[in-house]
Amino acid sequence: MAKQKTTVGTINDDVLTFTAGRDVELDHALIVVDCIGTAAHVSMLAKMPVKPKLIAESERKQVVEGLVEIIGLAQKNKFKIKLADQDVHLAVERTLTQKLGDLGKKIHTCRSRNDQVAVDLRLYAKEQLLATLEEATELVAVLTAFGKKHEAVPMVGRTHMQPGMPSSVGLWATAHAESLLDDCVTLINAFELNDQCPLGSAASYGVPLPIDRQLTSDLLGFSRPTHNVLYANNSRGKMEGIVLSAMSQVMLSLSRLAQDFMLFTMPEFDYFKLPAEFCTGSSIMPQKQNPDVCELVRAKASRVKAAELGVYDLIKGSPTGYNRDLQEAKELFMEGIATTRACLRITAPMVKATKVNKKALIDGFSPDVFATDRALELVGEGMPFRDAYHYIKENLHELEGIDPAEAIRLKTHLGAPMGLDWNYFKGRTAAVKEMVREERKAFNKAVSKLLGVNYPLN
């Protein structure tokens, strides 16, 4: 059987193809962060207090310059990962060795590929989480603006899908906005847990040389290193699952929003009108405008949750230490994040362009929708609640002619249709955006200093 020589040994061609899996393809998303991680590791090695020095300062500069060159190639989609490389890590090492000779062979000192993929995925997740937060706050802003614009438009509030009490379009829209703001808290929690540098674990058990894990962490702009080197490795999969769990919460909010749109744009409701450009037609029925975007968002929520559960299943029975099963988590991780971000990006402009049918919303009110409000008014006049409850139940005919707009105007307490605090939504949204700006600024500053060039590269 044919064999192929690689950096880590001669491997049967079929085994090489099987074990490399989709890494050759997926790892293109990790080229830049792998180079950044390598730059930090080599910079740490250059400062390690050993004699003779493992890497001289002049050699460190050569390696970093070579890594910056690779980053530039990657940004132009010109850096190639070969099957013989197996992954981005060995592709970068091969390229540096071809360029720098024996110096390129030194860069893997005191680390393993487990180390590299762990830090690569954390750096990748850092940027992906920040981008997701940006996109989530954009949708929050759109929903908040939609709610404020239609704050006083009455809308039947439903329980069990049946008419319940007077509500408003403003209340409906900002309920979804607040759900996403809470999802941002979950994303930030995931970001903070992810913001630990695992480098220095090597093959899970540390190394017999005086590496400086704190320095490496600082060079990469992490908040701190993971402490236990074995857990640094064991956190693989767990961390991906935590991030995907946060993503699945976002998708849960999006799925419920999409479901509402599908219901309330039905002709039987006609409360909202989706923009035509966000609908698709039928291949046989000329009149159709289908809410395919909403249906796909709903379906993709299941895909993201499946990715989270897939990672969980991969690691729940894994013994301590690295196991190759983790390779299968990468695709699920990347797909779950990409799907969530795509759904956020498509939903925001759809909501922004949606039209509100005020007449249909008001026509949707029947007298019984006012039953609870009227019972509470009787309580305010001195009647015990249960007596008021039964009185209204037996005299629903008295509810004829109540104005829905007037009914919601009476609801002024905190968070009610006419008690919505618009500064609350504005403030929480601004706080998330500021967090994203500060974290990205700090990371870019750290990487720019590390690479000796402005990052991101132009």
Short mmCIF file of C-alpha atoms in Angstrom, two decimals:
data_model
loop_
_atom_site.label_atom_id
_atom_site.label_comp_id
_atom_site.label_asym_id
_atom_site.label_seq_id
_atom_site.Cartn_x
_atom_site.Cartn_y
_atom_site.Cartn_z
CA MET A 1 0.00 0.00 0.00
CA ALA A 2 1.19 3.52 -0.82
CA LYS A 3 2.76 5.56 1.98
CA GLN A 4 3.54 9.22 2.41
CA LYS A 5 6.31 10.88 4.38
CA THR A 6 5.08 13.56 6.78
CA THR A 7 6.63 15.75 9.47
CA VAL A 8 5.62 13.22 12.10
CA GLY A 9 6.43 9.97 10.29
CA THR A 10 5.64 7.88 7.24
CA ILE A 11 1.93 7.09 7.05
CA ASN A 12 -0.20 4.87 4.87
CA ASP A 13 -2.09 7.02 2.35
CA ASP A 14 -5.49 5.71 3.38
CA VAL A 15 -4.69 6.16 7.06
CA LEU A 16 -3.45 9.69 6.35
CA THR A 17 -6.67 10.60 4.54
CA PHE A 18 -8.82 9.02 7.23
CA THR A 19 -7.04 10.58 10.20
CA ALA A 20 -6.65 14.03 8.66
CA GLY A 21 -10.40 14.08 8.11
CA ARG A 22 -11.63 17.58 7.26
CA ASP A 23 -8.81 19.34 9.10
CA VAL A 24 -7.06 20.24 5.85
CA GLU A 25 -10.20 22.17 4.87
CA LEU A 26 -11.45 23.43 8.23
CA ASP A 27 -8.04 24.59 9.45
CA HIS A 28 -7.95 27.41 6.89
CA ALA A 29 -10.07 29.28 9.43
CA LEU A 30 -7.28 28.81 11.99
CA ILE A 31 -4.21 29.86 9.98
CA VAL A 32 -4.04 33.39 11.37
CA VAL A 33 -4.62 32.40 15.00
CA ASP A 34 -2.16 29.51 14.71
CA CYS A 35 0.51 31.97 13.57
CA ILE A 36 -0.34 34.32 16.44
CA GLY A 37 -0.11 31.46 18.93
CA THR A 38 3.23 30.37 17.48
CA ALA A 39 4.59 33.91 17.65
CA ALA A 40 3.76 34.05 21.37
CA HIS A 41 5.26 30.62 22.03
CA VAL A 42 8.49 31.41 20.20
CA SER A 43 8.73 34.79 21.95
CA MET A 44 8.40 32.99 25.28
CA LEU A 45 11.07 30.44 24.30
CA ALA A 46 13.42 33.29 23.41
CA LYS A 47 13.11 34.65 26.96
CA MET A 48 13.40 31.29 28.73
CA PRO A 49 16.30 31.38 31.27
CA VAL A 50 18.39 28.50 29.93
CA LYS A 51 21.92 28.29 28.56
CA PRO A 52 22.55 28.03 25.75
CA LYS A 53 19.43 29.97 24.70
CA LEU A 54 17.00 27.91 22.72
CA ILE A 55 16.15 30.78 20.43
CA ALA A 56 18.11 34.01 20.09
CA GLU A 57 16.31 37.34 19.82
CA SER A 58 17.42 37.68 16.20
CA GLU A 59 15.99 34.24 15.49
CA ARG A 60 12.72 35.14 17.21
CA LYS A 61 12.39 38.12 14.89
CA GLN A 62 12.97 35.91 11.85
CA VAL A 63 10.27 33.49 12.96
CA VAL A 64 7.78 36.28 13.66
CA GLU A 65 8.48 37.88 10.30
CA GLY A 66 7.87 34.51 8.66
CA LEU A 67 4.59 34.15 10.56
CA VAL A 68 3.45 37.62 9.50
CA GLU A 69 4.19 36.63 5.92
CA ILE A 70 2.02 33.51 6.32
CA ILE A 71 -0.79 35.63 7.80
CA GLY A 72 -0.61 37.87 4.74
CA LEU A 73 -0.80 34.86 2.43
CA ALA A 74 -3.74 33.48 4.41
CA GLN A 75 -5.64 36.73 4.07
CA LYS A 76 -5.22 36.45 0.30
CA ASN A 77 -6.23 32.78 0.45
CA LYS A 78 -2.79 31.81 -0.85
CA PHE A 79 -1.53 29.68 2.04
CA LYS A 80 -1.99 26.00 1.35
CA ILE A 81 -2.44 23.17 3.83
CA LYS A 82 -1.43 19.89 2.21
CA LEU A 83 -2.74 16.45 3.09
CA ALA A 84 0.77 15.48 4.16
CA ASP A 85 0.67 18.35 6.67
CA GLN A 86 -2.48 16.84 8.21
CA ASP A 87 -3.40 20.18 9.79
CA VAL A 88 -2.57 23.88 9.99
CA HIS A 89 0.02 23.37 12.74
CA LEU A 90 2.34 21.21 10.69
CA ALA A 91 1.67 23.29 7.57
CA VAL A 92 2.98 26.38 9.37
CA GLU A 93 5.96 24.46 10.75
CA ARG A 94 6.77 23.05 7.31
CA THR A 95 6.60 26.47 5.71
CA LEU A 96 8.85 28.05 8.33
CA THR A 97 11.33 25.18 8.08
CA GLN A 98 11.48 25.56 4.30
CA LYS A 99 12.15 29.27 4.76
CA LEU A 100 14.37 29.27 7.86
CA GLY A 101 15.96 25.82 7.89
CA ASP A 102 16.82 24.41 11.30
CA LEU A 103 15.29 27.44 13.02
CA GLY A 104 11.89 26.30 11.78
CA LYS A 105 12.43 22.96 13.47
CA LYS A 106 12.75 24.67 16.86
CA ILE A 107 9.29 26.21 17.05
CA HIS A 108 7.60 23.08 18.35
CA THR A 109 9.86 22.89 21.40
CA CYS A 110 7.88 22.47 24.66
CA ARG A 111 4.48 22.17 23.01
CA SER A 112 2.29 19.64 21.27
CA ARG A 113 -0.34 19.90 18.59
CA ASN A 114 -2.86 19.45 21.41
CA ASP A 115 -1.46 22.70 22.80
CA GLN A 116 -1.76 24.40 19.46
CA VAL A 117 -5.29 23.40 18.58
CA ALA A 118 -6.42 24.29 22.11
CA VAL A 119 -5.07 27.83 21.86
CA ASP A 120 -6.15 28.18 18.24
CA LEU A 121 -9.75 27.32 19.06
CA ARG A 122 -9.78 29.67 22.05
CA LEU A 123 -8.43 32.53 19.94
CA TYR A 124 -10.90 31.65 17.19
CA ALA A 125 -13.75 31.49 19.71
CA LYS A 126 -12.73 34.84 21.18
CA GLU A 127 -13.23 36.65 17.87
CA GLN A 128 -16.32 34.64 16.98
CA LEU A 129 -17.97 35.42 20.32
CA LEU A 130 -17.23 39.13 19.94
CA ALA A 131 -18.66 39.11 16.42
CA THR A 132 -21.74 37.21 17.62
CA LEU A 133 -22.27 39.79 20.36
CA GLU A 134 -22.06 42.57 17.78
CA GLU A 135 -24.63 40.88 15.58
CA ALA A 136 -26.91 40.08 18.50
CA THR A 137 -26.90 43.70 19.67
CA GLU A 138 -27.70 44.82 16.13
CA LEU A 139 -30.82 42.67 16.20
CA VAL A 140 -31.66 43.92 19.71
CA ALA A 141 -31.44 47.50 18.43
CA VAL A 142 -33.68 46.68 15.46
CA LEU A 143 -36.28 44.97 17.67
CA THR A 144 -36.18 47.84 20.16
CA ALA A 145 -36.67 50.42 17.40
CA PHE A 146 -39.50 48.32 15.96
CA GLY A 147 -41.12 48.17 19.39
CA LYS A 148 -40.73 51.88 20.07
CA LYS A 149 -42.17 52.81 16.68
CA HIS A 150 -45.24 50.67 17.34
CA GLU A 151 -45.35 51.13 21.11
CA ALA A 152 -49.01 52.18 21.20
CA VAL A 153 -50.31 49.68 18.64
CA PRO A 154 -52.59 47.20 20.45
CA MET A 155 -51.97 43.49 19.97
CA VAL A 156 -53.82 40.56 21.50
CA GLY A 157 -51.67 38.85 24.11
CA ARG A 158 -52.01 35.09 23.94
CA THR A 159 -51.59 32.11 26.25
CA HIS A 160 -52.05 28.54 25.02
CA MET A 161 -52.25 30.21 21.57
CA GLN A 162 -55.67 31.58 22.58
CA PRO A 163 -56.61 35.26 23.07
CA GLY A 164 -55.75 36.29 26.62
CA MET A 165 -55.23 39.94 27.50
CA PRO A 166 -54.57 43.30 25.82
CA SER A 167 -50.94 43.71 24.82
CA SER A 168 -48.99 45.76 22.29
CA VAL A 169 -46.57 45.39 19.41
CA GLY A 170 -44.02 47.26 21.53
CA LEU A 171 -44.30 44.70 24.31
CA TRP A 172 -44.04 41.79 21.86
CA ALA A 173 -40.96 43.15 20.07
CA THR A 174 -39.04 44.12 23.19
CA ALA A 175 -39.76 40.77 24.83
CA HIS A 176 -37.67 39.22 22.07
CA ALA A 177 -35.08 42.00 22.43
CA GLU A 178 -34.70 41.37 26.16
CA SER A 179 -34.37 37.64 25.55
CA LEU A 180 -31.44 38.34 23.24
CA LEU A 181 -29.89 40.70 25.80
CA ASP A 182 -29.93 37.87 28.32
CA ASP A 183 -28.37 35.66 25.65
CA CYS A 184 -25.59 38.26 25.40
CA VAL A 185 -24.90 37.71 29.11
CA THR A 186 -24.54 33.99 28.36
CA LEU A 187 -22.22 34.76 25.45
CA ILE A 188 -20.12 37.02 27.68
CA ASN A 189 -19.92 34.30 30.34
CA ALA A 190 -18.71 31.90 27.65
CA PHE A 191 -16.22 34.54 26.50
CA GLU A 192 -14.82 34.93 30.02
CA LEU A 193 -14.43 31.18 30.52
CA ASN A 194 -12.84 30.86 27.10
CA ASP A 195 -10.44 33.75 27.83
CA GLN A 196 -7.79 31.52 29.41
CA CYS A 197 -4.56 30.49 27.71
CA PRO A 198 -3.98 26.71 27.60
CA LEU A 199 -0.47 26.87 26.13
CA GLY A 200 2.14 25.06 28.18
CA SER A 201 0.14 21.92 28.69
CA ALA A 202 2.19 20.19 25.98
CA ALA A 203 0.91 16.61 25.93
CA SER A 204 -1.16 17.37 29.06
CA TYR A 205 1.53 17.02 31.68
CA GLY A 206 3.86 19.98 31.38
CA VAL A 207 7.52 19.97 30.38
CA PRO A 208 10.85 19.76 32.29
CA LEU A 209 12.01 23.19 31.08
CA PRO A 210 11.18 26.55 32.76
CA ILE A 211 8.56 27.81 30.33
CA ASP A 212 6.65 30.96 31.33
CA ARG A 213 2.95 30.28 30.83
CA GLN A 214 1.93 33.64 32.27
CA LEU A 215 4.10 35.42 29.70
CA THR A 216 2.57 33.46 26.85
CA SER A 217 -0.90 34.27 28.13
CA ASP A 218 -0.06 37.97 28.37
CA LEU A 219 1.48 38.06 24.90
CA LEU A 220 -1.75 36.64 23.46
CA GLY A 221 -3.99 39.05 25.31
CA PHE A 222 -5.72 36.41 27.42
CA SER A 223 -7.05 37.42 30.83
CA ARG A 224 -5.09 34.60 32.47
CA PRO A 225 -3.62 31.14 31.78
CA THR A 226 -5.47 28.01 32.76
CA HIS A 227 -3.82 26.81 35.95
CA ASN A 228 -3.68 23.02 35.81
CA VAL A 229 -1.90 21.81 32.68
CA LEU A 230 -3.88 18.59 32.57
CA TYR A 231 -7.15 20.51 32.72
CA ALA A 232 -5.84 22.81 29.98
CA ASN A 233 -6.02 19.74 27.76
CA ASN A 234 -9.16 18.26 29.33
CA SER A 235 -10.97 21.56 28.70
CA ARG A 236 -10.89 20.75 24.99
CA GLY A 237 -14.41 19.87 23.97
CA LYS A 238 -15.79 21.20 27.23
CA MET A 239 -14.99 24.75 26.16
CA GLU A 240 -16.43 24.19 22.70
CA GLY A 241 -19.57 22.85 24.36
CA ILE A 242 -19.86 25.92 26.59
CA VAL A 243 -19.60 28.23 23.59
CA LEU A 244 -22.12 26.17 21.62
CA SER A 245 -24.46 26.20 24.60
CA ALA A 246 -24.41 30.00 24.51
CA MET A 247 -25.00 29.91 20.76
CA SER A 248 -27.94 27.55 21.19
CA GLN A 249 -29.56 30.02 23.60
CA VAL A 250 -29.31 32.70 20.93
CA MET A 251 -30.87 30.29 18.47
CA LEU A 252 -33.67 29.51 20.92
CA SER A 253 -34.56 33.21 20.99
CA LEU A 254 -34.35 33.46 17.20
CA SER A 255 -36.45 30.35 16.71
CA ARG A 256 -39.28 31.69 18.87
CA LEU A 257 -39.13 35.02 17.06
CA ALA A 258 -39.24 33.21 13.72
CA GLN A 259 -42.19 31.10 14.86
CA ASP A 260 -44.11 34.24 15.85
CA PHE A 261 -43.47 35.79 12.47
CA MET A 262 -44.73 32.67 10.73
CA LEU A 263 -47.93 32.76 12.77
CA PHE A 264 -48.63 36.46 12.68
CA THR A 265 -47.99 36.80 8.94
CA MET A 266 -50.57 34.12 8.14
CA PRO A 267 -53.58 35.60 6.27
CA GLU A 268 -55.77 34.51 9.17
CA PHE A 269 -53.82 36.93 11.40
CA ASP A 270 -52.23 39.38 8.94
CA TYR A 271 -50.68 41.32 11.81
CA PHE A 272 -47.33 41.68 10.07
CA LYS A 273 -46.16 41.67 6.47
CA LEU A 274 -42.72 40.24 5.79
CA PRO A 275 -40.72 42.05 3.10
CA ALA A 276 -41.12 40.27 -0.22
CA GLU A 277 -37.37 40.06 -0.72
CA PHE A 278 -37.12 37.90 2.40
CA CYS A 279 -39.67 35.40 1.10
CA THR A 280 -39.44 32.80 -1.64
CA GLY A 281 -42.00 31.62 -4.17
CA SER A 282 -43.48 28.28 -5.02
CA SER A 283 -42.45 26.29 -8.07
CA ILE A 284 -46.10 25.59 -8.87
CA MET A 285 -48.26 28.16 -7.03
CA PRO A 286 -47.70 31.60 -8.57
CA GLN A 287 -49.23 33.55 -5.69
CA LYS A 288 -47.05 32.17 -2.91
CA GLN A 289 -44.64 34.15 -0.77
CA ASN A 290 -43.20 31.70 1.69
CA PRO A 291 -41.50 32.61 5.00
CA ASP A 292 -38.57 30.35 4.20
CA VAL A 293 -36.08 32.48 6.17
CA CYS A 294 -38.14 32.03 9.33
CA GLU A 295 -38.60 28.32 8.71
CA LEU A 296 -34.89 27.81 8.19
CA VAL A 297 -33.99 29.80 11.31
CA ARG A 298 -36.33 27.55 13.26
CA ALA A 299 -34.72 24.44 11.75
CA LYS A 300 -31.18 25.72 12.24
CA ALA A 301 -31.86 26.18 15.95
CA SER A 302 -32.06 22.40 16.09
CA ARG A 303 -28.81 22.10 14.13
CA VAL A 304 -26.94 24.31 16.59
CA LYS A 305 -28.33 22.41 19.57
CA ALA A 306 -27.38 19.16 17.83
CA ALA A 307 -23.82 20.48 17.43
CA GLU A 308 -23.69 21.24 21.15
CA LEU A 309 -25.00 17.79 22.04
CA GLY A 310 -22.67 16.22 19.49
CA VAL A 311 -19.64 17.70 21.22
CA TYR A 312 -21.03 16.65 24.61
CA ASP A 313 -21.44 13.06 23.41
CA LEU A 314 -17.90 13.04 22.00
CA ILE A 315 -16.29 13.93 25.31
CA LYS A 316 -18.61 12.60 28.01
CA GLY A 317 -16.87 9.22 28.08
CA SER A 318 -13.36 10.42 27.26
CA PRO A 319 -10.66 9.38 29.74
CA THR A 320 -8.33 12.04 31.09
CA GLY A 321 -5.73 13.25 28.61
CA TYR A 322 -5.93 13.89 24.90
CA ASN A 323 -8.00 11.57 22.73
CA ARG A 324 -8.32 11.87 18.95
CA ASP A 325 -12.13 11.84 19.26
CA LEU A 326 -11.80 15.58 19.87
CA GLN A 327 -10.92 16.14 16.23
CA GLU A 328 -14.56 15.48 15.38
CA ALA A 329 -15.65 18.36 17.62
CA LYS A 330 -14.01 21.00 15.46
CA GLU A 331 -16.47 20.81 12.59
CA LEU A 332 -19.46 20.84 14.95
CA PHE A 333 -17.98 23.82 16.77
CA MET A 334 -17.36 25.87 13.66
CA GLU A 335 -20.69 24.96 12.09
CA GLY A 336 -22.65 25.86 15.21
CA ILE A 337 -21.04 29.28 15.46
CA ALA A 338 -21.33 30.02 11.74
CA THR A 339 -24.99 29.01 11.70
CA THR A 340 -25.85 31.22 14.67
CA ARG A 341 -24.13 34.22 13.17
CA ALA A 342 -25.77 33.71 9.79
CA CYS A 343 -29.21 33.59 11.44
CA LEU A 344 -28.56 36.80 13.37
CA ARG A 345 -27.40 38.57 10.23
CA ILE A 346 -30.43 37.55 8.17
CA THR A 347 -33.01 38.23 10.88
CA ALA A 348 -32.08 41.84 11.66
CA PRO A 349 -32.82 43.32 8.21
CA MET A 350 -35.94 41.17 7.92
CA VAL A 351 -37.37 42.58 11.15
CA LYS A 352 -36.36 46.10 10.15
CA ALA A 353 -38.30 45.87 6.87
CA THR A 354 -41.41 44.17 8.33
CA LYS A 355 -44.66 46.16 8.08
CA VAL A 356 -47.31 46.35 10.81
CA ASN A 357 -51.02 46.08 9.96
CA LYS A 358 -52.62 48.16 12.71
CA LYS A 359 -56.17 47.51 11.51
CA ALA A 360 -55.74 43.74 11.57
CA LEU A 361 -54.19 43.94 15.03
CA ILE A 362 -57.13 45.93 16.41
CA ASP A 363 -59.65 43.75 14.58
CA GLY A 364 -58.07 40.78 16.33
CA PHE A 365 -59.57 41.91 19.64
CA SER A 366 -62.81 40.31 20.82
CA PRO A 367 -64.64 41.55 23.95
CA ASP A 368 -63.48 38.60 26.08
CA VAL A 369 -59.85 39.75 25.71
CA PHE A 370 -60.67 42.52 28.18
CA ALA A 371 -62.12 40.17 30.82
CA THR A 372 -59.11 40.04 33.13
CA ASP A 373 -58.45 43.76 32.91
CA ARG A 374 -62.08 44.51 33.75
CA ALA A 375 -62.05 42.08 36.68
CA LEU A 376 -59.01 43.86 38.09
CA GLU A 377 -60.72 47.20 37.65
CA LEU A 378 -63.57 45.88 39.81
CA VAL A 379 -60.99 44.83 42.39
CA GLY A 380 -59.74 48.40 42.34
CA GLU A 381 -63.27 49.49 43.17
CA GLY A 382 -63.33 47.23 46.23
CA MET A 383 -64.61 43.86 45.02
CA PRO A 384 -62.66 40.73 46.12
CA PHE A 385 -60.76 39.28 43.17
CA ARG A 386 -62.51 35.91 43.08
CA ASP A 387 -65.92 37.60 43.15
CA ALA A 388 -64.84 39.90 40.34
CA TYR A 389 -63.51 36.89 38.42
CA HIS A 390 -66.88 35.09 38.56
CA TYR A 391 -68.88 38.25 37.90
CA ILE A 392 -67.00 38.95 34.66
CA LYS A 393 -67.12 35.29 33.67
CA GLU A 394 -70.94 35.46 33.88
CA ASN A 395 -71.28 38.91 32.28
CA LEU A 396 -68.90 38.96 29.33
CA HIS A 397 -71.49 40.93 27.37
CA GLU A 398 -70.56 44.00 29.44
CA LEU A 399 -67.17 44.09 27.73
CA GLU A 400 -68.54 45.20 24.35
CA GLY A 401 -67.16 48.45 22.99
CA ILE A 402 -63.90 48.66 25.00
CA ASP A 403 -61.16 50.43 23.06
CA PRO A 404 -57.98 48.28 22.79
CA ALA A 405 -55.77 51.39 22.63
CA GLU A 406 -57.31 52.72 25.84
CA ALA A 407 -56.91 49.31 27.49
CA ILE A 408 -53.14 49.26 26.96
CA ARG A 409 -52.78 52.92 27.95
CA LEU A 410 -53.81 51.90 31.46
CA LYS A 411 -50.87 49.52 31.78
CA THR A 412 -48.11 51.86 32.90
CA HIS A 413 -46.16 49.91 35.50
CA LEU A 414 -42.58 48.78 34.93
CA GLY A 415 -42.27 46.60 31.85
CA ALA A 416 -45.97 46.79 30.88
CA PRO A 417 -47.06 47.98 27.41
CA MET A 418 -46.96 51.64 28.45
CA GLY A 419 -44.26 51.18 31.06
CA LEU A 420 -41.40 50.10 28.83
CA ASP A 421 -38.11 51.76 29.75
CA TRP A 422 -36.43 52.51 26.45
CA ASN A 423 -33.26 53.64 28.21
CA TYR A 424 -33.06 50.17 29.76
CA PHE A 425 -32.76 48.57 26.33
CA LYS A 426 -30.46 51.31 25.07
CA GLY A 427 -28.20 51.05 28.12
CA ARG A 428 -27.86 47.28 28.10
CA THR A 429 -27.20 47.27 24.36
CA ALA A 430 -24.57 50.00 24.67
CA ALA A 431 -22.84 48.14 27.51
CA VAL A 432 -22.44 45.01 25.40
CA LYS A 433 -21.14 47.02 22.45
CA GLU A 434 -18.63 48.77 24.69
CA MET A 435 -17.44 45.44 26.08
CA VAL A 436 -16.88 44.18 22.54
CA ARG A 437 -14.98 47.33 21.56
CA GLU A 438 -12.73 47.19 24.62
CA GLU A 439 -11.97 43.46 24.31
CA ARG A 440 -11.18 43.71 20.62
CA LYS A 441 -9.06 46.80 21.14
CA ALA A 442 -7.05 45.08 23.90
CA PHE A 443 -6.55 41.93 21.83
CA ASN A 444 -5.50 43.82 18.70
CA LYS A 445 -3.06 45.88 20.77
CA ALA A 446 -1.50 42.76 22.28
CA VAL A 447 -1.15 41.01 18.91
CA SER A 448 0.21 44.14 17.22
CA LYS A 449 2.93 44.33 19.86
CA LEU A 450 3.64 40.61 19.53
CA LEU A 451 3.93 40.66 15.74
CA GLY A 452 5.62 44.03 15.44
CA VAL A 453 3.03 45.16 12.87
CA ASN A 454 -0.42 46.66 13.12
CA TYR A 455 -3.03 43.98 13.61
CA PRO A 456 -5.34 43.21 11.90
CA LEU A 457 -3.10 43.39 8.87
CA ASN A 458 -4.36 45.68 6.12
#
